[in-house]
């Protein structure tokens, strides 16, 4: 399952590259109003990232012996089968949430056979972890592209970061381009997705991933408990959202520090 939480930093982040202070990232209260052009970039990246996440679930399940998602056509980077399965979570809610708040929330899912999960709890755990792993891979690819662009002189580190769309700037001019906005959102959105979905709370992916740490007998008892407690999934999401709100900001700041380690402007 995939959920996109709120934009965690609804403010401006001031960046001093290679500053002597221990922290190069400072905060000032400000908020950009939703921009339709940026919203289009947001949605393209959201759709791509969500599709990759769910396709990874479906592929690893197929490799592990469960063809449920594969038979539904979800082992694909074509977003249509995923949108068809979750049109509300992948189209309506993301667009409405962006128009109302300037950030996106949404969801999607890949089907699997519960009996297969019970017979192979470890394979099920790998299937669950494949989604967040894909998000982190996309984040790393975005970071590599940003660093290559910085080294080649196509990009520059920003003096001010305005939300998700401004983690990097074009070397010439101050207006963001589709490429810089897409890379910025791809980096931070997939960091957000990977982190949020790893929380070990049903119905997030982390709740199944932790079965890798359990003996099989314990994993089976755990699965029975999860199924009996399925009605508490909403409570789990509330707990995850509350916890995520407290942990993501320092994770985001750490990621920015790593992204710009050793980078100098001018």
Short mmCIF file of C-alpha atoms in Angstrom, two decimals:
data_model
loop_
_atom_site.label_atom_id
_atom_site.label_comp_id
_atom_site.label_asym_id
_atom_site.label_seq_id
_atom_site.Cartn_x
_atom_site.Cartn_y
_atom_site.Cartn_z
CA UNK A 1 0.00 0.00 0.00
CA UNK A 2 1.12 3.54 -0.63
CA UNK A 3 0.15 6.72 1.13
CA UNK A 4 1.43 10.21 0.54
CA UNK A 5 1.47 12.31 3.66
CA UNK A 6 1.23 16.08 3.84
CA UNK A 7 4.03 18.39 2.82
CA UNK A 8 6.05 18.41 6.05
CA UNK A 9 7.74 21.81 5.69
CA UNK A 10 5.15 24.42 4.79
CA UNK A 11 7.69 27.24 4.91
CA UNK A 12 10.79 28.64 3.28
CA UNK A 13 14.12 26.98 3.98
CA UNK A 14 17.17 29.25 3.74
CA UNK A 15 20.28 27.40 2.62
CA UNK A 16 23.83 28.57 3.19
CA UNK A 17 26.10 26.28 1.23
CA UNK A 18 29.46 25.65 2.94
CA UNK A 19 28.59 27.98 5.80
CA UNK A 20 30.73 27.63 8.94
CA UNK A 21 27.73 27.12 11.21
CA UNK A 22 26.90 23.55 12.33
CA UNK A 23 23.57 23.72 10.48
CA UNK A 24 23.28 25.14 6.97
CA UNK A 25 19.49 25.11 6.90
CA UNK A 26 17.42 27.80 8.53
CA UNK A 27 13.69 28.43 8.57
CA UNK A 28 11.45 31.40 7.96
CA UNK A 29 7.69 31.39 7.92
CA UNK A 30 6.28 31.76 4.39
CA UNK A 31 4.05 29.73 2.13
CA UNK A 32 3.63 29.75 -1.63
CA UNK A 33 0.08 29.60 -2.92
CA UNK A 34 -0.67 26.58 -5.12
CA UNK A 35 0.63 27.03 -8.65
CA UNK A 36 -1.07 25.14 -11.46
CA UNK A 37 2.11 24.64 -13.50
CA UNK A 38 3.92 23.30 -10.44
CA UNK A 39 0.86 21.22 -9.66
CA UNK A 40 1.20 19.50 -13.03
CA UNK A 41 4.81 18.64 -12.23
CA UNK A 42 3.70 17.44 -8.80
CA UNK A 43 1.11 15.15 -10.31
CA UNK A 44 3.44 13.70 -12.96
CA UNK A 45 6.01 12.86 -10.28
CA UNK A 46 3.32 11.56 -7.92
CA UNK A 47 1.85 9.32 -10.61
CA UNK A 48 5.26 8.01 -11.67
CA UNK A 49 6.45 7.37 -8.11
CA UNK A 50 3.21 5.68 -7.08
CA UNK A 51 3.21 3.50 -10.20
CA UNK A 52 6.80 2.40 -9.57
CA UNK A 53 5.98 1.64 -5.94
CA UNK A 54 3.01 -0.57 -6.77
CA UNK A 55 4.70 -2.22 -9.75
CA UNK A 56 7.57 -3.20 -7.43
CA UNK A 57 5.09 -4.83 -5.02
CA UNK A 58 3.50 -6.74 -7.91
CA UNK A 59 6.82 -7.85 -9.42
CA UNK A 60 8.30 -9.13 -6.15
CA UNK A 61 5.05 -10.94 -5.34
CA UNK A 62 5.17 -12.60 -8.77
CA UNK A 63 8.79 -13.63 -8.23
CA UNK A 64 7.75 -15.04 -4.86
CA UNK A 65 4.95 -17.14 -6.35
CA UNK A 66 1.86 -14.92 -6.04
CA UNK A 67 0.58 -13.90 -9.48
CA UNK A 68 -2.53 -12.06 -8.23
CA UNK A 69 -1.24 -8.57 -9.07
CA UNK A 70 0.49 -9.77 -12.23
CA UNK A 71 -2.76 -11.21 -13.54
CA UNK A 72 -4.34 -7.83 -12.88
CA UNK A 73 -1.73 -6.22 -15.13
CA UNK A 74 0.10 -4.38 -12.36
CA UNK A 75 3.63 -5.58 -13.11
CA UNK A 76 4.00 -2.52 -15.33
CA UNK A 77 5.14 1.08 -15.32
CA UNK A 78 2.04 1.96 -17.27
CA UNK A 79 -0.02 3.93 -14.71
CA UNK A 80 -3.39 3.02 -16.24
CA UNK A 81 -3.86 -0.37 -14.46
CA UNK A 82 -2.91 1.23 -11.15
CA UNK A 83 -5.20 4.22 -11.71
CA UNK A 84 -8.02 1.88 -12.75
CA UNK A 85 -7.65 -0.01 -9.47
CA UNK A 86 -7.48 3.14 -7.31
CA UNK A 87 -8.98 6.07 -9.28
CA UNK A 88 -10.04 7.99 -6.20
CA UNK A 89 -6.69 7.68 -4.46
CA UNK A 90 -4.56 8.28 -7.55
CA UNK A 91 -6.53 10.99 -9.34
CA UNK A 92 -9.27 12.73 -7.37
CA UNK A 93 -7.68 13.06 -3.94
CA UNK A 94 -4.20 14.15 -5.13
CA UNK A 95 -5.61 16.87 -7.38
CA UNK A 96 -8.13 18.16 -4.84
CA UNK A 97 -5.59 18.14 -2.00
CA UNK A 98 -3.13 20.13 -4.09
CA UNK A 99 -5.70 22.70 -5.15
CA UNK A 100 -6.88 23.14 -1.56
CA UNK A 101 -3.59 23.00 0.28
CA UNK A 102 -0.65 23.11 -2.12
CA UNK A 103 0.42 19.54 -1.31
CA UNK A 104 -0.78 16.10 -2.36
CA UNK A 105 -2.20 13.15 -0.52
CA UNK A 106 -3.26 9.91 -2.17
CA UNK A 107 -3.03 6.15 -2.12
CA UNK A 108 -2.85 3.01 -4.23
CA UNK A 109 -2.53 -0.72 -3.64
CA UNK A 110 -1.45 -3.95 -5.28
CA UNK A 111 -3.60 -7.05 -4.64
CA UNK A 112 -2.10 -10.23 -3.19
CA UNK A 113 -3.34 -13.64 -2.09
CA UNK A 114 -3.69 -13.80 1.74
CA UNK A 115 -3.19 -17.57 1.64
CA UNK A 116 0.11 -17.08 -0.18
CA UNK A 117 1.11 -14.59 2.49
CA UNK A 118 0.30 -17.09 5.21
CA UNK A 119 2.31 -19.85 3.52
CA UNK A 120 5.26 -17.56 2.79
CA UNK A 121 5.37 -14.74 5.36
CA UNK A 122 8.99 -13.88 4.55
CA UNK A 123 8.26 -13.60 0.85
CA UNK A 124 5.34 -11.39 1.78
CA UNK A 125 7.67 -9.22 3.83
CA UNK A 126 10.01 -8.78 0.86
CA UNK A 127 7.01 -7.89 -1.29
CA UNK A 128 5.99 -5.21 1.20
CA UNK A 129 9.49 -3.74 1.43
CA UNK A 130 9.88 -3.61 -2.36
CA UNK A 131 7.66 -0.51 -2.52
CA UNK A 132 9.65 1.70 -0.11
CA UNK A 133 12.91 0.34 -1.55
CA UNK A 134 11.79 1.56 -4.96
CA UNK A 135 11.01 4.99 -3.54
CA UNK A 136 14.47 5.25 -1.98
CA UNK A 137 16.01 4.13 -5.28
CA UNK A 138 14.15 6.90 -7.13
CA UNK A 139 15.30 9.40 -4.50
CA UNK A 140 18.93 8.31 -4.92
CA UNK A 141 18.67 8.53 -8.71
CA UNK A 142 17.27 12.05 -8.37
CA UNK A 143 20.12 12.98 -6.01
CA UNK A 144 22.73 11.58 -8.42
CA UNK A 145 21.19 13.53 -11.30
CA UNK A 146 21.21 16.72 -9.22
CA UNK A 147 24.85 16.25 -8.25
CA UNK A 148 25.87 15.50 -11.85
CA UNK A 149 23.99 18.61 -12.97
CA UNK A 150 25.75 20.69 -10.31
CA UNK A 151 29.15 19.36 -11.34
CA UNK A 152 28.44 19.96 -15.03
CA UNK A 153 27.25 23.51 -14.42
CA UNK A 154 23.63 22.93 -15.43
CA UNK A 155 22.29 23.41 -11.90
CA UNK A 156 23.20 25.38 -8.82
CA UNK A 157 22.38 25.05 -5.15
CA UNK A 158 19.60 27.48 -4.14
CA UNK A 159 20.00 30.27 -1.66
CA UNK A 160 16.36 29.81 -0.66
CA UNK A 161 14.31 26.63 -0.94
CA UNK A 162 10.60 27.22 -1.43
CA UNK A 163 8.87 23.95 -0.55
CA UNK A 164 9.22 20.77 -2.54
CA UNK A 165 9.84 22.32 -5.94
CA UNK A 166 12.99 24.30 -5.23
CA UNK A 167 15.69 21.96 -3.96
CA UNK A 168 17.85 22.82 -6.97
CA UNK A 169 17.90 25.72 -9.44
CA UNK A 170 18.98 26.16 -13.07
CA UNK A 171 22.49 27.58 -13.34
CA UNK A 172 21.22 30.50 -15.45
CA UNK A 173 18.19 32.45 -14.35
CA UNK A 174 16.15 32.30 -11.19
CA UNK A 175 12.93 30.78 -12.49
CA UNK A 176 12.57 27.01 -11.97
CA UNK A 177 12.35 24.77 -15.00
CA UNK A 178 10.37 21.58 -15.46
CA UNK A 179 13.58 19.59 -14.94
CA UNK A 180 14.65 21.31 -11.72
CA UNK A 181 11.14 21.19 -10.29
CA UNK A 182 10.67 17.53 -11.25
CA UNK A 183 14.03 16.49 -9.78
CA UNK A 184 13.33 18.42 -6.58
CA UNK A 185 9.91 16.85 -6.13
CA UNK A 186 11.16 13.41 -7.16
CA UNK A 187 13.84 13.59 -4.46
CA UNK A 188 11.72 14.80 -1.57
CA UNK A 189 8.48 13.01 -2.45
CA UNK A 190 10.20 9.63 -2.65
CA UNK A 191 12.07 10.28 0.58
CA UNK A 192 8.67 11.01 2.12
CA UNK A 193 7.00 7.95 0.57
CA UNK A 194 9.77 5.55 1.51
CA UNK A 195 9.99 6.81 5.07
CA UNK A 196 6.25 6.96 5.71
CA UNK A 197 5.51 3.53 4.29
CA UNK A 198 8.25 1.92 6.38
CA UNK A 199 6.45 2.77 9.61
CA UNK A 200 5.47 -0.60 11.17
CA UNK A 201 1.77 0.22 11.47
CA UNK A 202 -1.06 -1.47 9.53
CA UNK A 203 -1.90 -0.85 6.73
CA UNK A 204 1.51 0.59 5.79
CA UNK A 205 4.20 -1.58 4.18
CA UNK A 206 6.38 -1.57 7.27
CA UNK A 207 3.85 -3.63 9.22
CA UNK A 208 4.48 -6.61 6.90
CA UNK A 209 8.18 -5.89 6.45
CA UNK A 210 8.91 -6.51 10.11
CA UNK A 211 8.05 -10.19 9.60
CA UNK A 212 11.60 -10.60 8.27
CA UNK A 213 12.71 -10.21 11.88
CA UNK A 214 10.32 -12.87 13.21
CA UNK A 215 10.47 -16.66 13.36
CA UNK A 216 7.83 -18.16 11.06
CA UNK A 217 5.60 -19.25 13.93
CA UNK A 218 5.62 -15.72 15.36
CA UNK A 219 4.96 -14.26 11.93
CA UNK A 220 1.87 -16.46 11.53
CA UNK A 221 0.50 -15.38 14.89
CA UNK A 222 1.23 -11.80 13.95
CA UNK A 223 -0.68 -12.18 10.67
CA UNK A 224 -3.65 -13.61 12.55
CA UNK A 225 -3.60 -10.63 14.87
CA UNK A 226 -3.39 -8.16 11.97
CA UNK A 227 -6.38 -9.78 10.23
CA UNK A 228 -8.43 -9.75 13.40
CA UNK A 229 -7.54 -6.10 13.95
CA UNK A 230 -8.22 -4.95 10.38
CA UNK A 231 -10.95 -2.63 11.62
CA UNK A 232 -8.31 -0.58 13.41
CA UNK A 233 -6.47 0.36 10.22
CA UNK A 234 -7.72 3.95 10.47
CA UNK A 235 -6.33 4.19 13.99
CA UNK A 236 -3.03 2.88 12.64
CA UNK A 237 -2.96 5.63 10.03
CA UNK A 238 -3.64 8.29 12.65
CA UNK A 239 -0.80 6.94 14.80
CA UNK A 240 1.52 6.79 11.77
CA UNK A 241 0.62 10.32 10.72
CA UNK A 242 1.26 11.67 14.22
CA UNK A 243 4.59 9.86 14.52
CA UNK A 244 5.65 10.82 11.01
CA UNK A 245 4.97 14.48 11.73
CA UNK A 246 7.59 14.33 14.48
CA UNK A 247 10.31 12.38 12.66
CA UNK A 248 10.27 13.55 9.06
CA UNK A 249 11.59 17.09 9.45
CA UNK A 250 14.99 15.97 10.84
CA UNK A 251 15.14 13.22 8.20
CA UNK A 252 14.46 15.82 5.50
CA UNK A 253 17.15 18.14 6.86
CA UNK A 254 19.67 15.30 7.05
CA UNK A 255 18.91 14.37 3.43
CA UNK A 256 19.47 17.99 2.34
CA UNK A 257 22.80 18.08 4.16
CA UNK A 258 23.89 14.87 2.43
CA UNK A 259 22.68 16.12 -0.97
CA UNK A 260 24.74 19.31 -0.73
CA UNK A 261 27.81 18.02 1.12
CA UNK A 262 30.87 19.62 -0.43
CA UNK A 263 28.89 21.82 -2.82
CA UNK A 264 30.02 25.41 -3.28
CA UNK A 265 28.22 28.17 -5.13
CA UNK A 266 30.14 30.60 -7.27
#
